[in-house]
Amino acid sequence: MSSDNAKLMLTACASAIGGAALSFAAFKYLEQRKELKAQKDALARNWRRAPSLLDVSDENFVLPHNHEEKMRRRIATRVAVEEDHFTPRHSVTVRVPATSANLGPGYDCLGMAVDLWSEVTISRSDKFEITAEGDGAKELPKDESNYLVVGLKAAFETAEKPVPTLKYHVVSRIPYARGLGSSSAAIVAGIIAGLVLAGHQLPCWGSEALLQIAANIEGHPDNVAPAIYGGIQLGIHTGTRWFSERIPCPPGTQLVMFIPDFVGKTSAARGVLKENITREEAAYNIGRVAVMVNSLCTGNLDNLKYGVQDKLHQPQRGEKLYRYLYPMIEAAERAGAVGAYLSGAGPTVMALTSGASGDIFTQREKERTDQAVAKAMIQVAEDFGLKGKLLVTTAVNEGARVVKVEPPFSSDRITYRDNI
């Protein structure tokens, strides 16, 4: 065979082999496409037969965040209730926290529970009487205008029962009329005590019935919501009811507050506010509230100094009532506070610091800023000739609760916290 014929033969063989390879590859490609299509069709058929995760028309469908609907269904499945809890009680003691409202720009809608507690004991008696000891004991009203009585009466009215003759004893550790929620604490303690004494319980999920009573008395939820639930609470009125949600408080946060010796009247503090605000002022506060909530939710406390800024109430109150306010805020922030603001309607100034871990008295002071901030705030008070006290504490995640009751809720079979 000539060399030309050999080359021609090799070329033909190579072409045949290449063609066969291409044909085989094309065949396998088509087979794989056919198999993939069959798998997709099978998945589609199974998906159509399976309940859709996005089919919100399904009556059994509940989104993960629908806590109120979950609770409603849970209650509906219960076949028995501990009837003993509905028995009227002879005496009850309620522990309730102080609260700090507004947190700067969150006027009438933001509040925080403070680890500073008062206790109220209310007992059935043959004579009406209010006694008090502790902070502000002399200033507390001793008649039925006391918010304890107002809250308790509202509870009995809700239970549709007559109010019995009662005696009240208050151990007050919340400074009276200093912007730390003393009136809201009294309202909430009165309502809770009244419900227990009356043997009446209220729904919470989907209605927040206790919050409705308290906020209707107070007129806004910023103090009563954290007094009830603890933590930092955001509260609004939806048009049909009061509504609240918890905002996280980053760990290691401390509260450094200067509490002046004089009383701050809420009526006077509201009286200095403008009837109308500008669009610029509204936009300013909306942005600051958003920054605050974001800072707390993300734990980015470096931005909180912007989140506590305000134009709706602090400038007016600082100018006309509390001339020390802005110098004290600025001094606290220079000393290391992540933010500072007027607590409620004043006169207390609240500063927030970070860095605490465990028991602060076993932690190196250089890791925290509470002492430096406290000294800076005291210096401003001295510069203004302002008397008062400096208190360092924390936010608290727990709200008001019953700590003692007669007869007790606990039994031989079930023991509740603190043997209540």
Tab-separated table of C-alpha atoms in Angstrom:
chain	number	residue	atom	x	y	z
A	1	MET	CA	0.000	0.000	0.000
A	2	SER	CA	1.401	3.388	-0.955
A	3	SER	CA	2.052	5.988	1.718
A	4	ASP	CA	-0.714	8.178	0.286
A	5	ASN	CA	-3.261	5.397	0.623
A	6	ALA	CA	-2.101	4.675	4.162
A	7	LYS	CA	-2.539	8.319	5.118
A	8	LEU	CA	-5.957	8.330	3.532
A	9	MET	CA	-6.919	5.200	5.471
A	10	LEU	CA	-5.722	6.670	8.793
A	11	THR	CA	-7.604	9.901	8.124
A	12	ALA	CA	-10.800	7.972	7.406
A	13	CYS	CA	-10.412	5.882	10.590
A	14	ALA	CA	-9.755	8.971	12.677
A	15	SER	CA	-12.795	10.684	11.259
A	16	ALA	CA	-14.942	7.609	11.915
A	17	ILE	CA	-13.717	7.374	15.507
A	18	GLY	CA	-14.252	11.116	16.082
A	19	GLY	CA	-17.722	10.938	14.621
A	20	ALA	CA	-18.587	7.964	16.786
A	21	ALA	CA	-17.299	9.787	19.873
A	22	LEU	CA	-19.345	12.877	19.066
A	23	SER	CA	-22.410	10.761	18.420
A	24	PHE	CA	-21.942	8.949	21.755
A	25	ALA	CA	-21.466	12.282	23.613
A	26	ALA	CA	-24.578	13.705	21.980
A	27	PHE	CA	-26.523	10.566	22.874
A	28	LYS	CA	-25.419	10.726	26.540
A	29	TYR	CA	-26.222	14.456	26.680
A	30	LEU	CA	-29.750	13.823	25.400
A	31	GLU	CA	-30.197	10.924	27.838
A	32	GLN	CA	-29.106	13.134	30.758
A	33	ARG	CA	-31.438	15.928	29.674
A	34	LYS	CA	-34.292	13.419	29.459
A	35	GLU	CA	-33.478	12.054	32.945
A	36	LEU	CA	-33.198	15.555	34.437
A	37	LYS	CA	-36.531	16.535	32.917
A	38	ALA	CA	-38.131	13.399	34.336
A	39	GLN	CA	-36.782	14.280	37.826
A	40	LYS	CA	-38.086	17.831	37.568
A	41	ASP	CA	-41.503	16.593	36.478
A	42	ALA	CA	-41.598	14.166	39.408
A	43	LEU	CA	-40.633	16.937	41.859
A	44	ALA	CA	-43.302	19.199	40.412
A	45	ARG	CA	-45.941	16.479	40.778
A	46	ASN	CA	-44.889	15.799	44.370
A	47	TRP	CA	-44.830	19.528	45.179
A	48	ARG	CA	-48.354	19.957	43.841
A	49	ARG	CA	-49.544	17.009	45.918
A	50	ALA	CA	-47.742	18.264	49.084
A	51	PRO	CA	-49.184	21.099	51.227
A	52	SER	CA	-47.558	24.327	50.071
A	53	LEU	CA	-45.347	26.086	52.598
A	54	LEU	CA	-46.533	29.352	51.124
A	55	ASP	CA	-50.217	28.477	50.990
A	56	VAL	CA	-51.440	30.960	53.588
A	57	SER	CA	-55.032	30.097	52.691
A	58	ASP	CA	-54.568	26.768	54.488
A	59	GLU	CA	-56.501	27.080	57.763
A	60	ASN	CA	-53.765	25.162	59.616
A	61	PHE	CA	-51.006	27.440	58.327
A	62	VAL	CA	-49.253	29.570	61.009
A	63	LEU	CA	-46.184	31.697	60.313
A	64	PRO	CA	-43.324	31.402	62.836
A	65	HIS	CA	-43.855	34.921	64.185
A	66	ASN	CA	-47.621	34.507	64.722
A	67	HIS	CA	-47.223	34.039	68.476
A	68	GLU	CA	-50.701	35.290	69.293
A	69	GLU	CA	-52.394	32.782	66.950
A	70	LYS	CA	-50.246	29.978	68.339
A	71	MET	CA	-51.295	30.933	71.861
A	72	ARG	CA	-54.965	31.131	70.856
A	73	ARG	CA	-54.824	27.597	69.446
A	74	ARG	CA	-52.949	26.316	72.476
A	75	ILE	CA	-55.587	27.718	74.824
A	76	ALA	CA	-58.371	26.273	72.656
A	77	THR	CA	-56.946	22.761	73.105
A	78	ARG	CA	-56.906	22.966	76.901
A	79	VAL	CA	-59.634	20.997	78.601
A	80	ALA	CA	-59.038	22.047	82.187
A	81	VAL	CA	-57.948	25.127	84.128
A	82	GLU	CA	-56.530	25.274	87.618
A	83	GLU	CA	-59.664	26.603	89.302
A	84	ASP	CA	-57.794	27.419	92.486
A	85	HIS	CA	-56.185	30.383	90.727
A	86	PHE	CA	-59.615	31.997	90.471
A	87	THR	CA	-60.155	31.919	94.229
A	88	PRO	CA	-60.219	35.425	95.746
A	89	ARG	CA	-57.226	36.075	98.010
A	90	HIS	CA	-57.033	37.774	101.413
A	91	SER	CA	-53.664	39.473	100.950
A	92	VAL	CA	-51.120	39.981	98.169
A	93	THR	CA	-47.676	41.561	97.818
A	94	VAL	CA	-46.574	42.860	94.405
A	95	ARG	CA	-43.032	43.832	93.439
A	96	VAL	CA	-42.807	46.416	90.649
A	97	PRO	CA	-39.798	48.040	88.908
A	98	ALA	CA	-39.000	51.661	88.217
A	99	THR	CA	-39.080	52.678	84.560
A	100	SER	CA	-37.359	55.260	82.385
A	101	ALA	CA	-39.500	56.648	79.573
A	102	ASN	CA	-38.821	58.247	76.186
A	103	LEU	CA	-35.127	57.259	75.991
A	104	GLY	CA	-34.656	60.585	74.212
A	105	PRO	CA	-36.682	60.728	70.988
A	106	GLY	CA	-39.264	57.999	71.770
A	107	TYR	CA	-41.751	60.433	73.256
A	108	ASP	CA	-44.651	58.567	74.930
A	109	CYS	CA	-43.786	55.291	73.152
A	110	LEU	CA	-40.413	53.974	74.422
A	111	GLY	CA	-39.593	52.879	77.952
A	112	MET	CA	-37.178	50.709	79.921
A	113	ALA	CA	-37.559	48.772	83.183
A	114	VAL	CA	-34.937	49.750	85.766
A	115	ASP	CA	-33.512	47.474	88.469
A	116	LEU	CA	-34.994	49.566	91.261
A	117	TRP	CA	-38.057	48.082	92.961
A	118	SER	CA	-40.956	48.985	95.209
A	119	GLU	CA	-43.195	46.505	97.025
A	120	VAL	CA	-46.883	46.928	97.759
A	121	THR	CA	-48.911	44.783	100.155
A	122	ILE	CA	-52.701	45.042	99.992
A	123	SER	CA	-54.912	43.163	102.443
A	124	ARG	CA	-58.602	42.870	103.201
A	125	SER	CA	-59.457	44.940	106.272
A	126	ASP	CA	-62.289	46.579	108.170
A	127	LYS	CA	-60.738	50.043	107.652
A	128	PHE	CA	-59.283	51.853	104.619
A	129	GLU	CA	-55.678	52.844	105.245
A	130	ILE	CA	-52.511	53.661	103.263
A	131	THR	CA	-49.133	53.539	104.981
A	132	ALA	CA	-45.736	53.994	103.399
A	133	GLU	CA	-42.039	53.780	104.158
A	134	GLY	CA	-38.928	54.510	102.155
A	135	ASP	CA	-38.254	56.932	99.304
A	136	GLY	CA	-40.952	59.595	98.986
A	137	ALA	CA	-43.103	58.086	101.742
A	138	LYS	CA	-44.189	61.508	102.985
A	139	GLU	CA	-45.185	62.762	99.526
A	140	LEU	CA	-47.302	59.720	98.581
A	141	PRO	CA	-51.052	60.470	98.622
A	142	LYS	CA	-52.751	58.626	101.478
A	143	ASP	CA	-56.281	58.802	100.078
A	144	GLU	CA	-58.144	57.245	97.150
A	145	SER	CA	-56.396	59.551	94.672
A	146	ASN	CA	-53.321	57.328	95.070
A	147	TYR	CA	-52.701	55.499	91.790
A	148	LEU	CA	-52.523	52.216	93.711
A	149	VAL	CA	-56.198	52.607	94.562
A	150	VAL	CA	-57.045	53.788	91.053
A	151	GLY	CA	-55.386	50.726	89.514
A	152	LEU	CA	-56.975	48.339	91.999
A	153	LYS	CA	-60.461	49.759	91.414
A	154	ALA	CA	-59.992	49.327	87.663
A	155	ALA	CA	-59.096	45.656	88.237
A	156	PHE	CA	-62.210	44.998	90.333
A	157	GLU	CA	-64.327	46.830	87.785
A	158	THR	CA	-62.908	44.565	85.064
A	159	ALA	CA	-63.715	41.529	87.238
A	160	GLU	CA	-67.223	42.968	87.750
A	161	LYS	CA	-66.874	42.652	91.509
A	162	PRO	CA	-67.338	45.223	94.290
A	163	VAL	CA	-64.175	46.669	95.823
A	164	PRO	CA	-63.780	45.463	99.422
A	165	THR	CA	-62.348	47.555	102.244
A	166	LEU	CA	-58.576	47.286	102.032
A	167	LYS	CA	-55.395	48.473	103.688
A	168	TYR	CA	-52.296	49.324	101.636
A	169	HIS	CA	-48.661	49.317	102.697
A	170	VAL	CA	-45.943	50.607	100.380
A	171	VAL	CA	-42.205	49.973	100.703
A	172	SER	CA	-40.984	52.587	98.236
A	173	ARG	CA	-37.565	52.400	96.620
A	174	ILE	CA	-38.566	54.317	93.486
A	175	PRO	CA	-37.959	58.062	93.917
A	176	TYR	CA	-41.310	59.851	93.877
A	177	ALA	CA	-42.003	62.159	90.900
A	178	ARG	CA	-38.426	62.113	89.603
A	179	GLY	CA	-39.020	60.756	86.089
A	180	LEU	CA	-38.620	57.099	87.070
A	181	GLY	CA	-42.189	55.905	86.663
A	182	SER	CA	-43.428	56.021	90.263
A	183	SER	CA	-47.016	56.672	89.172
A	184	SER	CA	-46.934	53.897	86.558
A	185	ALA	CA	-45.479	51.496	89.124
A	186	ALA	CA	-48.391	52.301	91.431
A	187	ILE	CA	-50.951	51.791	88.640
A	188	VAL	CA	-49.512	48.433	87.577
A	189	ALA	CA	-49.077	47.184	91.154
A	190	GLY	CA	-52.654	48.195	91.963
A	191	ILE	CA	-54.084	46.398	88.926
A	192	ILE	CA	-52.126	43.180	89.548
A	193	ALA	CA	-52.987	43.171	93.245
A	194	GLY	CA	-56.640	43.848	92.445
A	195	LEU	CA	-56.844	40.975	89.962
A	196	VAL	CA	-55.299	38.552	92.463
A	197	LEU	CA	-57.536	39.699	95.325
A	198	ALA	CA	-60.588	39.443	93.070
A	199	GLY	CA	-59.560	36.020	91.756
A	200	HIS	CA	-59.707	37.231	88.166
A	201	GLN	CA	-57.358	36.552	85.231
A	202	LEU	CA	-56.986	38.386	81.925
A	203	PRO	CA	-55.954	37.362	78.394
A	204	CYS	CA	-52.597	38.616	77.188
A	205	TRP	CA	-51.847	37.171	73.735
A	206	GLY	CA	-53.777	39.062	71.086
A	207	SER	CA	-55.261	41.590	73.481
A	208	GLU	CA	-52.774	42.539	76.270
A	209	ALA	CA	-55.751	43.215	78.518
A	210	LEU	CA	-53.666	44.302	81.515
A	211	LEU	CA	-51.785	46.783	79.348
A	212	GLN	CA	-55.105	48.193	78.104
A	213	ILE	CA	-56.229	48.964	81.663
A	214	ALA	CA	-52.898	50.489	82.693
A	215	ALA	CA	-52.325	52.554	79.535
A	216	ASN	CA	-55.894	53.868	79.582
A	217	ILE	CA	-55.292	55.194	83.100
A	218	GLU	CA	-51.838	56.599	82.300
A	219	GLY	CA	-52.710	57.802	78.793
A	220	HIS	CA	-49.629	56.296	77.112
A	221	PRO	CA	-47.700	53.004	77.283
A	222	ASP	CA	-44.083	54.150	77.641
A	223	ASN	CA	-43.863	53.503	81.409
A	224	VAL	CA	-46.601	50.952	82.059
A	225	ALA	CA	-45.472	48.518	79.327
A	226	PRO	CA	-41.966	47.968	80.796
A	227	ALA	CA	-43.440	47.988	84.306
A	228	ILE	CA	-45.635	45.045	83.249
A	229	TYR	CA	-43.276	43.123	80.969
A	230	GLY	CA	-39.782	44.334	81.901
A	231	GLY	CA	-36.991	45.118	79.427
A	232	ILE	CA	-37.155	47.867	76.814
A	233	GLN	CA	-40.646	48.192	75.365
A	234	LEU	CA	-41.968	49.966	72.293
A	235	GLY	CA	-45.663	50.776	72.634
A	236	ILE	CA	-48.254	52.351	70.349
A	237	HIS	CA	-52.003	52.565	69.942
A	238	THR	CA	-53.106	50.712	66.829
A	239	GLY	CA	-56.392	52.591	66.544
A	240	THR	CA	-58.219	49.792	68.325
A	241	ARG	CA	-55.945	48.869	71.243
A	242	TRP	CA	-52.608	49.468	72.948
A	243	PHE	CA	-49.836	47.289	71.540
A	244	SER	CA	-46.269	46.656	72.728
A	245	GLU	CA	-43.148	44.792	71.616
A	246	ARG	CA	-39.834	44.166	73.366
A	247	ILE	CA	-36.575	45.636	72.055
A	248	PRO	CA	-33.395	43.822	73.153
A	249	CYS	CA	-31.073	45.451	75.667
A	250	PRO	CA	-27.425	44.623	74.864
A	251	PRO	CA	-25.580	42.731	77.624
A	252	GLY	CA	-23.144	44.712	79.721
A	253	THR	CA	-25.305	47.854	79.661
A	254	GLN	CA	-25.401	49.876	82.866
A	255	LEU	CA	-27.576	52.809	83.873
A	256	VAL	CA	-25.962	55.792	85.558
A	257	MET	CA	-28.548	58.287	86.748
A	258	PHE	CA	-28.423	61.577	88.580
A	259	ILE	CA	-31.600	62.042	90.625
A	260	PRO	CA	-32.127	65.648	91.797
A	261	ASP	CA	-33.656	66.335	95.182
A	262	PHE	CA	-36.608	68.271	93.794
A	263	VAL	CA	-39.889	66.911	92.434
A	264	GLY	CA	-40.636	67.164	88.726
A	265	LYS	CA	-44.317	67.520	87.915
A	266	THR	CA	-45.370	65.875	84.662
A	267	SER	CA	-48.040	68.531	84.106
A	268	ALA	CA	-45.430	71.300	84.272
A	269	ALA	CA	-43.029	69.350	82.042
A	270	ARG	CA	-45.751	68.887	79.408
A	271	GLY	CA	-46.842	72.475	79.752
A	272	VAL	CA	-43.593	73.837	78.290
A	273	LEU	CA	-43.903	71.814	75.081
A	274	LYS	CA	-44.961	73.388	71.780
A	275	GLU	CA	-48.443	72.697	70.477
A	276	ASN	CA	-47.116	72.184	66.930
A	277	ILE	CA	-43.869	70.842	65.517
A	278	THR	CA	-42.203	71.367	62.160
A	279	ARG	CA	-41.709	68.720	59.493
A	280	GLU	CA	-37.967	68.975	60.078
A	281	GLU	CA	-38.414	68.241	63.808
A	282	ALA	CA	-40.676	65.283	63.064
A	283	ALA	CA	-38.196	63.856	60.546
A	284	TYR	CA	-35.339	64.395	63.008
A	285	ASN	CA	-37.045	62.343	65.730
A	286	ILE	CA	-38.234	59.617	63.379
A	287	GLY	CA	-34.663	59.102	62.218
A	288	ARG	CA	-33.286	59.101	65.776
A	289	VAL	CA	-35.810	56.520	66.991
A	290	ALA	CA	-34.880	54.305	64.030
A	291	VAL	CA	-31.166	54.639	64.833
A	292	MET	CA	-31.845	53.831	68.492
A	293	VAL	CA	-33.840	50.686	67.750
A	294	ASN	CA	-31.222	49.546	65.237
A	295	SER	CA	-28.393	50.175	67.716
A	296	LEU	CA	-30.124	48.168	70.434
A	297	CYS	CA	-31.109	45.323	68.104
A	298	THR	CA	-27.633	44.994	66.603
A	299	GLY	CA	-25.721	45.717	69.811
A	300	ASN	CA	-23.857	48.547	68.059
A	301	LEU	CA	-23.859	50.938	70.999
A	302	ASP	CA	-21.406	53.319	69.317
A	303	ASN	CA	-24.361	54.737	67.378
A	304	LEU	CA	-26.601	55.132	70.413
A	305	LYS	CA	-25.333	58.663	71.061
A	306	TYR	CA	-27.221	59.669	67.914
A	307	GLY	CA	-30.222	57.504	68.771
A	308	VAL	CA	-30.942	59.348	72.038
A	309	GLN	CA	-31.040	62.802	70.440
A	310	ASP	CA	-34.362	64.629	70.439
A	311	LYS	CA	-36.088	67.814	69.311
A	312	LEU	CA	-39.656	67.274	70.544
A	313	HIS	CA	-39.336	67.715	74.313
A	314	GLN	CA	-35.778	67.777	75.677
A	315	PRO	CA	-34.733	71.186	74.255
A	316	GLN	CA	-37.833	72.888	75.674
A	317	ARG	CA	-37.528	71.226	79.062
A	318	GLY	CA	-33.794	71.848	79.181
A	319	GLU	CA	-34.283	75.541	78.440
A	320	LYS	CA	-37.228	76.236	80.759
A	321	LEU	CA	-37.035	73.667	83.562
A	322	TYR	CA	-33.711	71.860	83.758
A	323	ARG	CA	-30.829	74.132	82.771
A	324	TYR	CA	-28.328	71.463	83.801
A	325	LEU	CA	-29.741	68.891	81.321
A	326	TYR	CA	-27.581	69.366	78.227
A	327	PRO	CA	-24.339	70.159	80.111
A	328	MET	CA	-24.838	66.906	82.069
A	329	ILE	CA	-25.617	64.904	78.904
A	330	GLU	CA	-22.516	66.267	77.175
A	331	ALA	CA	-20.312	65.616	80.224
A	332	ALA	CA	-21.582	62.030	80.523
A	333	GLU	CA	-20.899	61.294	76.864
A	334	ARG	CA	-17.426	62.856	77.016
A	335	ALA	CA	-16.668	60.613	80.008
A	336	GLY	CA	-17.595	57.490	78.054
A	337	ALA	CA	-21.377	57.084	78.161
A	338	VAL	CA	-22.826	55.589	74.973
A	339	GLY	CA	-25.786	57.955	75.334
A	340	ALA	CA	-27.646	60.119	77.838
A	341	TYR	CA	-31.120	61.643	78.003
A	342	LEU	CA	-33.807	63.133	80.246
A	343	SER	CA	-35.600	60.267	81.984
A	344	GLY	CA	-39.344	60.642	81.429
A	345	ALA	CA	-40.511	64.143	82.234
A	346	GLY	CA	-37.488	64.657	84.489
A	347	PRO	CA	-35.744	65.845	86.519
A	348	THR	CA	-33.561	62.686	86.465
A	349	VAL	CA	-30.835	62.443	83.820
A	350	MET	CA	-30.061	58.918	82.625
A	351	ALA	CA	-26.760	57.835	81.048
A	352	LEU	CA	-26.074	54.419	79.505
A	353	THR	CA	-22.670	52.784	79.657
A	354	SER	CA	-21.291	49.498	78.323
A	355	GLY	CA	-18.589	47.001	79.244
A	356	ALA	CA	-19.968	45.500	82.460
A	357	SER	CA	-19.454	41.760	82.871
A	358	GLY	CA	-20.667	39.714	85.810
A	359	ASP	CA	-20.483	41.358	89.219
A	360	ILE	CA	-19.008	44.804	88.600
A	361	PHE	CA	-17.203	44.861	91.953
A	362	THR	CA	-15.021	41.964	90.815
A	363	GLN	CA	-14.280	43.539	87.427
A	364	ARG	CA	-11.449	45.983	86.731
A	365	GLU	CA	-12.744	49.539	86.648
A	366	LYS	CA	-10.728	50.291	83.490
A	367	GLU	CA	-12.965	47.871	81.583
A	368	ARG	CA	-16.054	49.925	82.458
A	369	THR	CA	-16.954	53.596	82.269
A	370	ASP	CA	-19.672	53.878	84.926
A	371	GLN	CA	-17.454	55.533	87.545
A	372	ALA	CA	-16.010	58.105	85.155
A	373	VAL	CA	-19.492	58.946	83.887
A	374	ALA	CA	-20.855	59.183	87.431
A	375	LYS	CA	-18.098	61.595	88.475
A	376	ALA	CA	-18.680	63.756	85.404
A	377	MET	CA	-22.403	64.004	86.118
A	378	ILE	CA	-21.799	64.839	89.787
A	379	GLN	CA	-19.373	67.597	88.752
A	380	VAL	CA	-22.017	69.226	86.532
A	381	ALA	CA	-24.544	69.034	89.372
A	382	GLU	CA	-22.062	70.779	91.679
A	383	ASP	CA	-21.392	73.427	89.041
A	384	PHE	CA	-25.123	74.200	88.962
A	385	GLY	CA	-25.508	74.015	92.735
A	386	LEU	CA	-27.827	71.040	92.265
A	387	LYS	CA	-28.344	68.603	95.123
A	388	GLY	CA	-29.268	64.999	94.520
A	389	LYS	CA	-27.897	61.472	94.418
A	390	LEU	CA	-26.069	59.400	91.829
A	391	LEU	CA	-27.298	55.838	91.331
A	392	VAL	CA	-25.697	53.096	89.218
A	393	THR	CA	-27.861	50.119	88.301
A	394	THR	CA	-28.986	48.153	85.231
A	395	ALA	CA	-31.992	47.561	83.056
A	396	VAL	CA	-34.055	44.552	84.112
A	397	ASN	CA	-35.842	42.041	81.905
A	398	GLU	CA	-38.532	41.202	84.448
A	399	GLY	CA	-41.636	43.252	85.098
A	400	ALA	CA	-44.005	43.408	88.050
A	401	ARG	CA	-44.870	40.142	89.756
A	402	VAL	CA	-46.589	38.695	92.794
A	403	VAL	CA	-44.059	37.750	95.487
A	404	LYS	CA	-46.441	36.734	98.285
A	405	VAL	CA	-50.107	35.833	98.524
A	406	GLU	CA	-52.517	34.463	101.130
A	407	PRO	CA	-53.740	31.818	100.661
A	408	PRO	CA	-50.782	30.778	98.466
A	409	PHE	CA	-50.945	29.553	94.866
A	410	SER	CA	-48.424	26.801	95.638
A	411	SER	CA	-49.693	23.438	96.860
A	412	ASP	CA	-48.306	20.056	97.870
A	413	ARG	CA	-48.255	19.058	94.198
A	414	ILE	CA	-47.129	22.289	92.491
A	415	THR	CA	-44.659	24.809	93.915
A	416	TYR	CA	-44.279	28.181	92.230
A	417	ARG	CA	-41.280	30.492	92.362
A	418	ASP	CA	-40.553	31.754	95.888
A	419	ASN	CA	-43.238	29.335	97.112
A	420	ILE	CA	-45.939	31.851	96.179
